[in-house]
Amino acid sequence: MTATTERKFDGACFCGAVQFTLRGAPEAMGYCHCESCRKWSAGPVNAFTLWKPDALKVTRGADHIVGFSKTELSHRKWCKTCGGHLFTEHRPWGLVDVYAAAIPGFAFSPGVHVNYQETRLRIRDGLPKLKDLPREMGGSGVPVGE
Ligand SMILES: [Zn+2]
Ligand SMILES: [Zn+2]
């Protein structure tokens, strides 16, 4: 038994057929402005929360989950009934991006904007902006202006 009480958060797809839980805390949170996120989500930015894969457990409707991977880096998952996006497995990084919009009870607290050189929506919130990705994720780690 650890000193801190483990936190648990509930998530679901758009229709509710798929339900999942997250335990603990994410490794990182922020906004991605890359073209892949924009094209796949049909939105101007992606609000991401990155977790260790064992933090995520699908509790209902696993048979509704389908996926697509354009590159080995990103295995994208959604609900085949409603089309609602769930998460993307970034296997080479050992992380899973659970979309902030799919976990309404979780206090999303972004710390960084990544791939800001590709932005279509400038967000002047004072948070650090990276040209591409942090160095530990294969990027340059170079900061850029808002
Ligand atoms: Zn659904
Ligand atoms: Zn992206």
PDB file of C-alpha atoms and ligand atoms in Angstrom:
ATOM      1  CA  MET A   1       0.000   0.000   0.000  1.00  0.00           C
ATOM      2  CA  THR A   2       1.497   3.302  -1.079  1.00  0.00           C
ATOM      3  CA  ALA A   3       1.165   6.574   0.790  1.00  0.00           C
ATOM      4  CA  THR A   4      -0.795   8.248  -1.956  1.00  0.00           C
ATOM      5  CA  THR A   5      -4.240   7.090  -2.960  1.00  0.00           C
ATOM      6  CA  GLU A   6      -4.195   5.939  -6.544  1.00  0.00           C
ATOM      7  CA  ARG A   7      -6.374   8.076  -8.751  1.00  0.00           C
ATOM      8  CA  LYS A   8      -8.742   6.563 -11.271  1.00  0.00           C
ATOM      9  CA  PHE A   9     -10.498   8.256 -14.173  1.00  0.00           C
ATOM     10  CA  ASP A  10     -13.317   7.049 -16.399  1.00  0.00           C
ATOM     11  CA  GLY A  11     -13.325   7.476 -20.143  1.00  0.00           C
ATOM     12  CA  ALA A  12     -15.674   6.578 -22.967  1.00  0.00           C
ATOM     13  CA  CYS A  13     -16.255   6.953 -26.672  1.00  0.00           C
ATOM     14  CA  PHE A  14     -18.879   9.294 -28.145  1.00  0.00           C
ATOM     15  CA  CYS A  15     -21.729   6.739 -27.890  1.00  0.00           C
ATOM     16  CA  GLY A  16     -20.621   5.077 -24.668  1.00  0.00           C
ATOM     17  CA  ALA A  17     -20.257   1.542 -26.070  1.00  0.00           C
ATOM     18  CA  VAL A  18     -16.549   1.622 -25.236  1.00  0.00           C
ATOM     19  CA  GLN A  19     -15.599   2.428 -21.677  1.00  0.00           C
ATOM     20  CA  PHE A  20     -12.195   2.490 -20.076  1.00  0.00           C
ATOM     21  CA  THR A  21     -10.347   3.572 -16.966  1.00  0.00           C
ATOM     22  CA  LEU A  22      -7.029   5.282 -16.389  1.00  0.00           C
ATOM     23  CA  ARG A  23      -5.040   4.913 -13.178  1.00  0.00           C
ATOM     24  CA  GLY A  24      -2.355   7.156 -11.779  1.00  0.00           C
ATOM     25  CA  ALA A  25      -1.086  10.207 -13.626  1.00  0.00           C
ATOM     26  CA  PRO A  26      -0.043  10.923 -17.203  1.00  0.00           C
ATOM     27  CA  GLU A  27       3.584  11.279 -18.233  1.00  0.00           C
ATOM     28  CA  ALA A  28       2.824  14.473 -20.177  1.00  0.00           C
ATOM     29  CA  MET A  29      -0.058  16.597 -21.405  1.00  0.00           C
ATOM     30  CA  GLY A  30      -0.365  19.219 -24.079  1.00  0.00           C
ATOM     31  CA  TYR A  31      -1.521  20.169 -27.540  1.00  0.00           C
ATOM     32  CA  CYS A  32      -0.284  18.773 -30.837  1.00  0.00           C
ATOM     33  CA  HIS A  33      -0.586  20.928 -33.960  1.00  0.00           C
ATOM     34  CA  CYS A  34       0.755  18.410 -36.513  1.00  0.00           C
ATOM     35  CA  GLU A  35      -0.932  17.735 -39.824  1.00  0.00           C
ATOM     36  CA  SER A  36      -1.581  14.076 -38.927  1.00  0.00           C
ATOM     37  CA  CYS A  37      -3.493  15.026 -35.784  1.00  0.00           C
ATOM     38  CA  ARG A  38      -5.436  17.688 -37.650  1.00  0.00           C
ATOM     39  CA  LYS A  39      -6.376  15.457 -40.571  1.00  0.00           C
ATOM     40  CA  TRP A  40      -7.351  12.498 -38.449  1.00  0.00           C
ATOM     41  CA  SER A  41      -9.300  14.432 -35.836  1.00  0.00           C
ATOM     42  CA  ALA A  42     -10.766  16.986 -38.266  1.00  0.00           C
ATOM     43  CA  GLY A  43      -9.893  19.586 -35.646  1.00  0.00           C
ATOM     44  CA  PRO A  44      -7.270  22.354 -35.542  1.00  0.00           C
ATOM     45  CA  VAL A  45      -5.348  20.896 -32.575  1.00  0.00           C
ATOM     46  CA  ASN A  46      -5.220  17.648 -30.607  1.00  0.00           C
ATOM     47  CA  ALA A  47      -5.343  17.787 -26.805  1.00  0.00           C
ATOM     48  CA  PHE A  48      -3.225  14.820 -25.729  1.00  0.00           C
ATOM     49  CA  THR A  49      -2.513  13.034 -22.464  1.00  0.00           C
ATOM     50  CA  LEU A  50       0.314  10.501 -22.598  1.00  0.00           C
ATOM     51  CA  TRP A  51       0.189   7.501 -20.265  1.00  0.00           C
ATOM     52  CA  LYS A  52       2.131   4.329 -19.721  1.00  0.00           C
ATOM     53  CA  PRO A  53       0.115   1.605 -21.502  1.00  0.00           C
ATOM     54  CA  ASP A  54      -0.603  -0.309 -18.294  1.00  0.00           C
ATOM     55  CA  ALA A  55      -2.446   2.735 -16.883  1.00  0.00           C
ATOM     56  CA  LEU A  56      -5.212   2.139 -19.444  1.00  0.00           C
ATOM     57  CA  LYS A  57      -7.777  -0.615 -19.112  1.00  0.00           C
ATOM     58  CA  VAL A  58     -10.761  -1.088 -21.433  1.00  0.00           C
ATOM     59  CA  THR A  59     -13.650  -2.123 -19.198  1.00  0.00           C
ATOM     60  CA  ARG A  60     -16.485  -2.423 -21.726  1.00  0.00           C
ATOM     61  CA  GLY A  61     -16.973  -2.747 -25.469  1.00  0.00           C
ATOM     62  CA  ALA A  62     -13.465  -3.842 -26.437  1.00  0.00           C
ATOM     63  CA  ASP A  63     -15.009  -5.587 -29.456  1.00  0.00           C
ATOM     64  CA  HIS A  64     -16.177  -2.165 -30.712  1.00  0.00           C
ATOM     65  CA  ILE A  65     -12.610  -0.882 -30.982  1.00  0.00           C
ATOM     66  CA  VAL A  66     -11.044  -0.716 -34.424  1.00  0.00           C
ATOM     67  CA  GLY A  67      -7.826   0.899 -35.514  1.00  0.00           C
ATOM     68  CA  PHE A  68      -5.587   2.171 -38.230  1.00  0.00           C
ATOM     69  CA  SER A  69      -1.872   2.846 -38.412  1.00  0.00           C
ATOM     70  CA  LYS A  70      -0.411   4.929 -41.208  1.00  0.00           C
ATOM     71  CA  THR A  71       3.004   4.683 -39.556  1.00  0.00           C
ATOM     72  CA  GLU A  72       4.451   2.349 -36.945  1.00  0.00           C
ATOM     73  CA  LEU A  73       4.590   5.263 -34.491  1.00  0.00           C
ATOM     74  CA  SER A  74       0.831   5.732 -34.237  1.00  0.00           C
ATOM     75  CA  HIS A  75      -1.793   3.006 -33.854  1.00  0.00           C
ATOM     76  CA  ARG A  76      -5.051   4.991 -33.819  1.00  0.00           C
ATOM     77  CA  LYS A  77      -8.128   3.544 -32.108  1.00  0.00           C
ATOM     78  CA  TRP A  78     -11.793   4.481 -32.304  1.00  0.00           C
ATOM     79  CA  CYS A  79     -15.240   3.065 -31.708  1.00  0.00           C
ATOM     80  CA  LYS A  80     -16.669   1.399 -34.824  1.00  0.00           C
ATOM     81  CA  THR A  81     -20.239   2.189 -33.743  1.00  0.00           C
ATOM     82  CA  CYS A  82     -19.964   5.958 -33.300  1.00  0.00           C
ATOM     83  CA  GLY A  83     -16.576   6.784 -34.831  1.00  0.00           C
ATOM     84  CA  GLY A  84     -15.527   8.510 -31.639  1.00  0.00           C
ATOM     85  CA  HIS A  85     -11.783   8.642 -31.153  1.00  0.00           C
ATOM     86  CA  LEU A  86     -10.374   6.917 -28.088  1.00  0.00           C
ATOM     87  CA  PHE A  87      -6.609   6.787 -28.000  1.00  0.00           C
ATOM     88  CA  THR A  88      -3.477   6.292 -30.073  1.00  0.00           C
ATOM     89  CA  GLU A  89      -0.781   3.811 -29.125  1.00  0.00           C
ATOM     90  CA  HIS A  90       2.708   5.205 -29.669  1.00  0.00           C
ATOM     91  CA  ARG A  91       4.483   1.860 -29.334  1.00  0.00           C
ATOM     92  CA  PRO A  92       8.063   3.036 -30.076  1.00  0.00           C
ATOM     93  CA  TRP A  93       7.691   5.564 -27.235  1.00  0.00           C
ATOM     94  CA  GLY A  94       6.031   3.103 -24.851  1.00  0.00           C
ATOM     95  CA  LEU A  95       3.147   5.550 -24.391  1.00  0.00           C
ATOM     96  CA  VAL A  96      -0.518   5.805 -25.245  1.00  0.00           C
ATOM     97  CA  ASP A  97      -2.172   9.135 -26.096  1.00  0.00           C
ATOM     98  CA  VAL A  98      -5.632   9.203 -24.573  1.00  0.00           C
ATOM     99  CA  TYR A  99      -7.606  12.112 -26.026  1.00  0.00           C
ATOM    100  CA  ALA A 100      -8.474  14.650 -23.360  1.00  0.00           C
ATOM    101  CA  ALA A 101     -11.984  14.914 -24.809  1.00  0.00           C
ATOM    102  CA  ALA A 102     -12.603  11.207 -24.033  1.00  0.00           C
ATOM    103  CA  ILE A 103     -11.884  11.590 -20.295  1.00  0.00           C
ATOM    104  CA  PRO A 104     -14.268  14.325 -19.094  1.00  0.00           C
ATOM    105  CA  GLY A 105     -13.599  13.722 -15.403  1.00  0.00           C
ATOM    106  CA  PHE A 106      -9.878  14.221 -15.775  1.00  0.00           C
ATOM    107  CA  ALA A 107      -8.427  17.682 -15.072  1.00  0.00           C
ATOM    108  CA  PHE A 108      -6.551  18.349 -18.310  1.00  0.00           C
ATOM    109  CA  SER A 109      -3.539  20.479 -17.501  1.00  0.00           C
ATOM    110  CA  PRO A 110      -1.496  21.116 -20.662  1.00  0.00           C
ATOM    111  CA  GLY A 111       2.199  21.832 -20.296  1.00  0.00           C
ATOM    112  CA  VAL A 112       3.422  22.245 -23.847  1.00  0.00           C
ATOM    113  CA  HIS A 113       2.467  22.740 -27.490  1.00  0.00           C
ATOM    114  CA  VAL A 114       4.259  20.400 -29.922  1.00  0.00           C
ATOM    115  CA  ASN A 115       4.703  20.527 -33.698  1.00  0.00           C
ATOM    116  CA  TYR A 116       3.893  24.236 -33.520  1.00  0.00           C
ATOM    117  CA  GLN A 117       5.652  24.886 -36.837  1.00  0.00           C
ATOM    118  CA  GLU A 118       2.646  23.175 -38.461  1.00  0.00           C
ATOM    119  CA  THR A 119       0.014  25.148 -36.588  1.00  0.00           C
ATOM    120  CA  ARG A 120      -3.194  26.400 -38.185  1.00  0.00           C
ATOM    121  CA  LEU A 121      -4.429  27.903 -34.928  1.00  0.00           C
ATOM    122  CA  ARG A 122      -2.029  29.995 -32.887  1.00  0.00           C
ATOM    123  CA  ILE A 123      -2.785  29.795 -29.173  1.00  0.00           C
ATOM    124  CA  ARG A 124      -1.259  32.571 -27.095  1.00  0.00           C
ATOM    125  CA  ASP A 125      -1.558  30.964 -23.682  1.00  0.00           C
ATOM    126  CA  GLY A 126       2.027  31.501 -22.512  1.00  0.00           C
ATOM    127  CA  LEU A 127       2.864  27.783 -22.549  1.00  0.00           C
ATOM    128  CA  PRO A 128       6.121  26.605 -24.177  1.00  0.00           C
ATOM    129  CA  LYS A 129       5.888  25.979 -27.917  1.00  0.00           C
ATOM    130  CA  LEU A 130       8.140  23.439 -29.616  1.00  0.00           C
ATOM    131  CA  LYS A 131       8.937  23.555 -33.318  1.00  0.00           C
ATOM    132  CA  ASP A 132       8.453  19.790 -33.510  1.00  0.00           C
ATOM    133  CA  LEU A 133       8.860  17.246 -30.689  1.00  0.00           C
ATOM    134  CA  PRO A 134      11.003  17.007 -27.553  1.00  0.00           C
ATOM    135  CA  ARG A 135      14.428  15.476 -28.102  1.00  0.00           C
ATOM    136  CA  GLU A 136      13.543  12.347 -26.154  1.00  0.00           C
ATOM    137  CA  MET A 137      10.765  11.724 -28.696  1.00  0.00           C
ATOM    138  CA  GLY A 138      13.004  12.128 -31.712  1.00  0.00           C
ATOM    139  CA  GLY A 139      12.431  15.841 -32.316  1.00  0.00           C
ATOM    140  CA  SER A 140      14.742  18.843 -32.237  1.00  0.00           C
ATOM    141  CA  GLY A 141      13.411  20.214 -28.946  1.00  0.00           C
ATOM    142  CA  VAL A 142      13.740  23.701 -30.430  1.00  0.00           C
ATOM    143  CA  PRO A 143      11.380  26.294 -28.900  1.00  0.00           C
ATOM    144  CA  VAL A 144       9.512  28.722 -31.149  1.00  0.00           C
ATOM    145  CA  GLY A 145       7.494  31.889 -30.544  1.00  0.00           C
ATOM    146  CA  GLU A 146       3.726  31.968 -30.095  1.00  0.00           C
TER     147      GLU A 146
HETATM  148 ZN    ZN B   1     -18.906   4.597 -29.547  1.00  0.00          ZN
HETATM  149 ZN    ZN B   2       0.134  15.450 -33.796  1.00  0.00          ZN
END
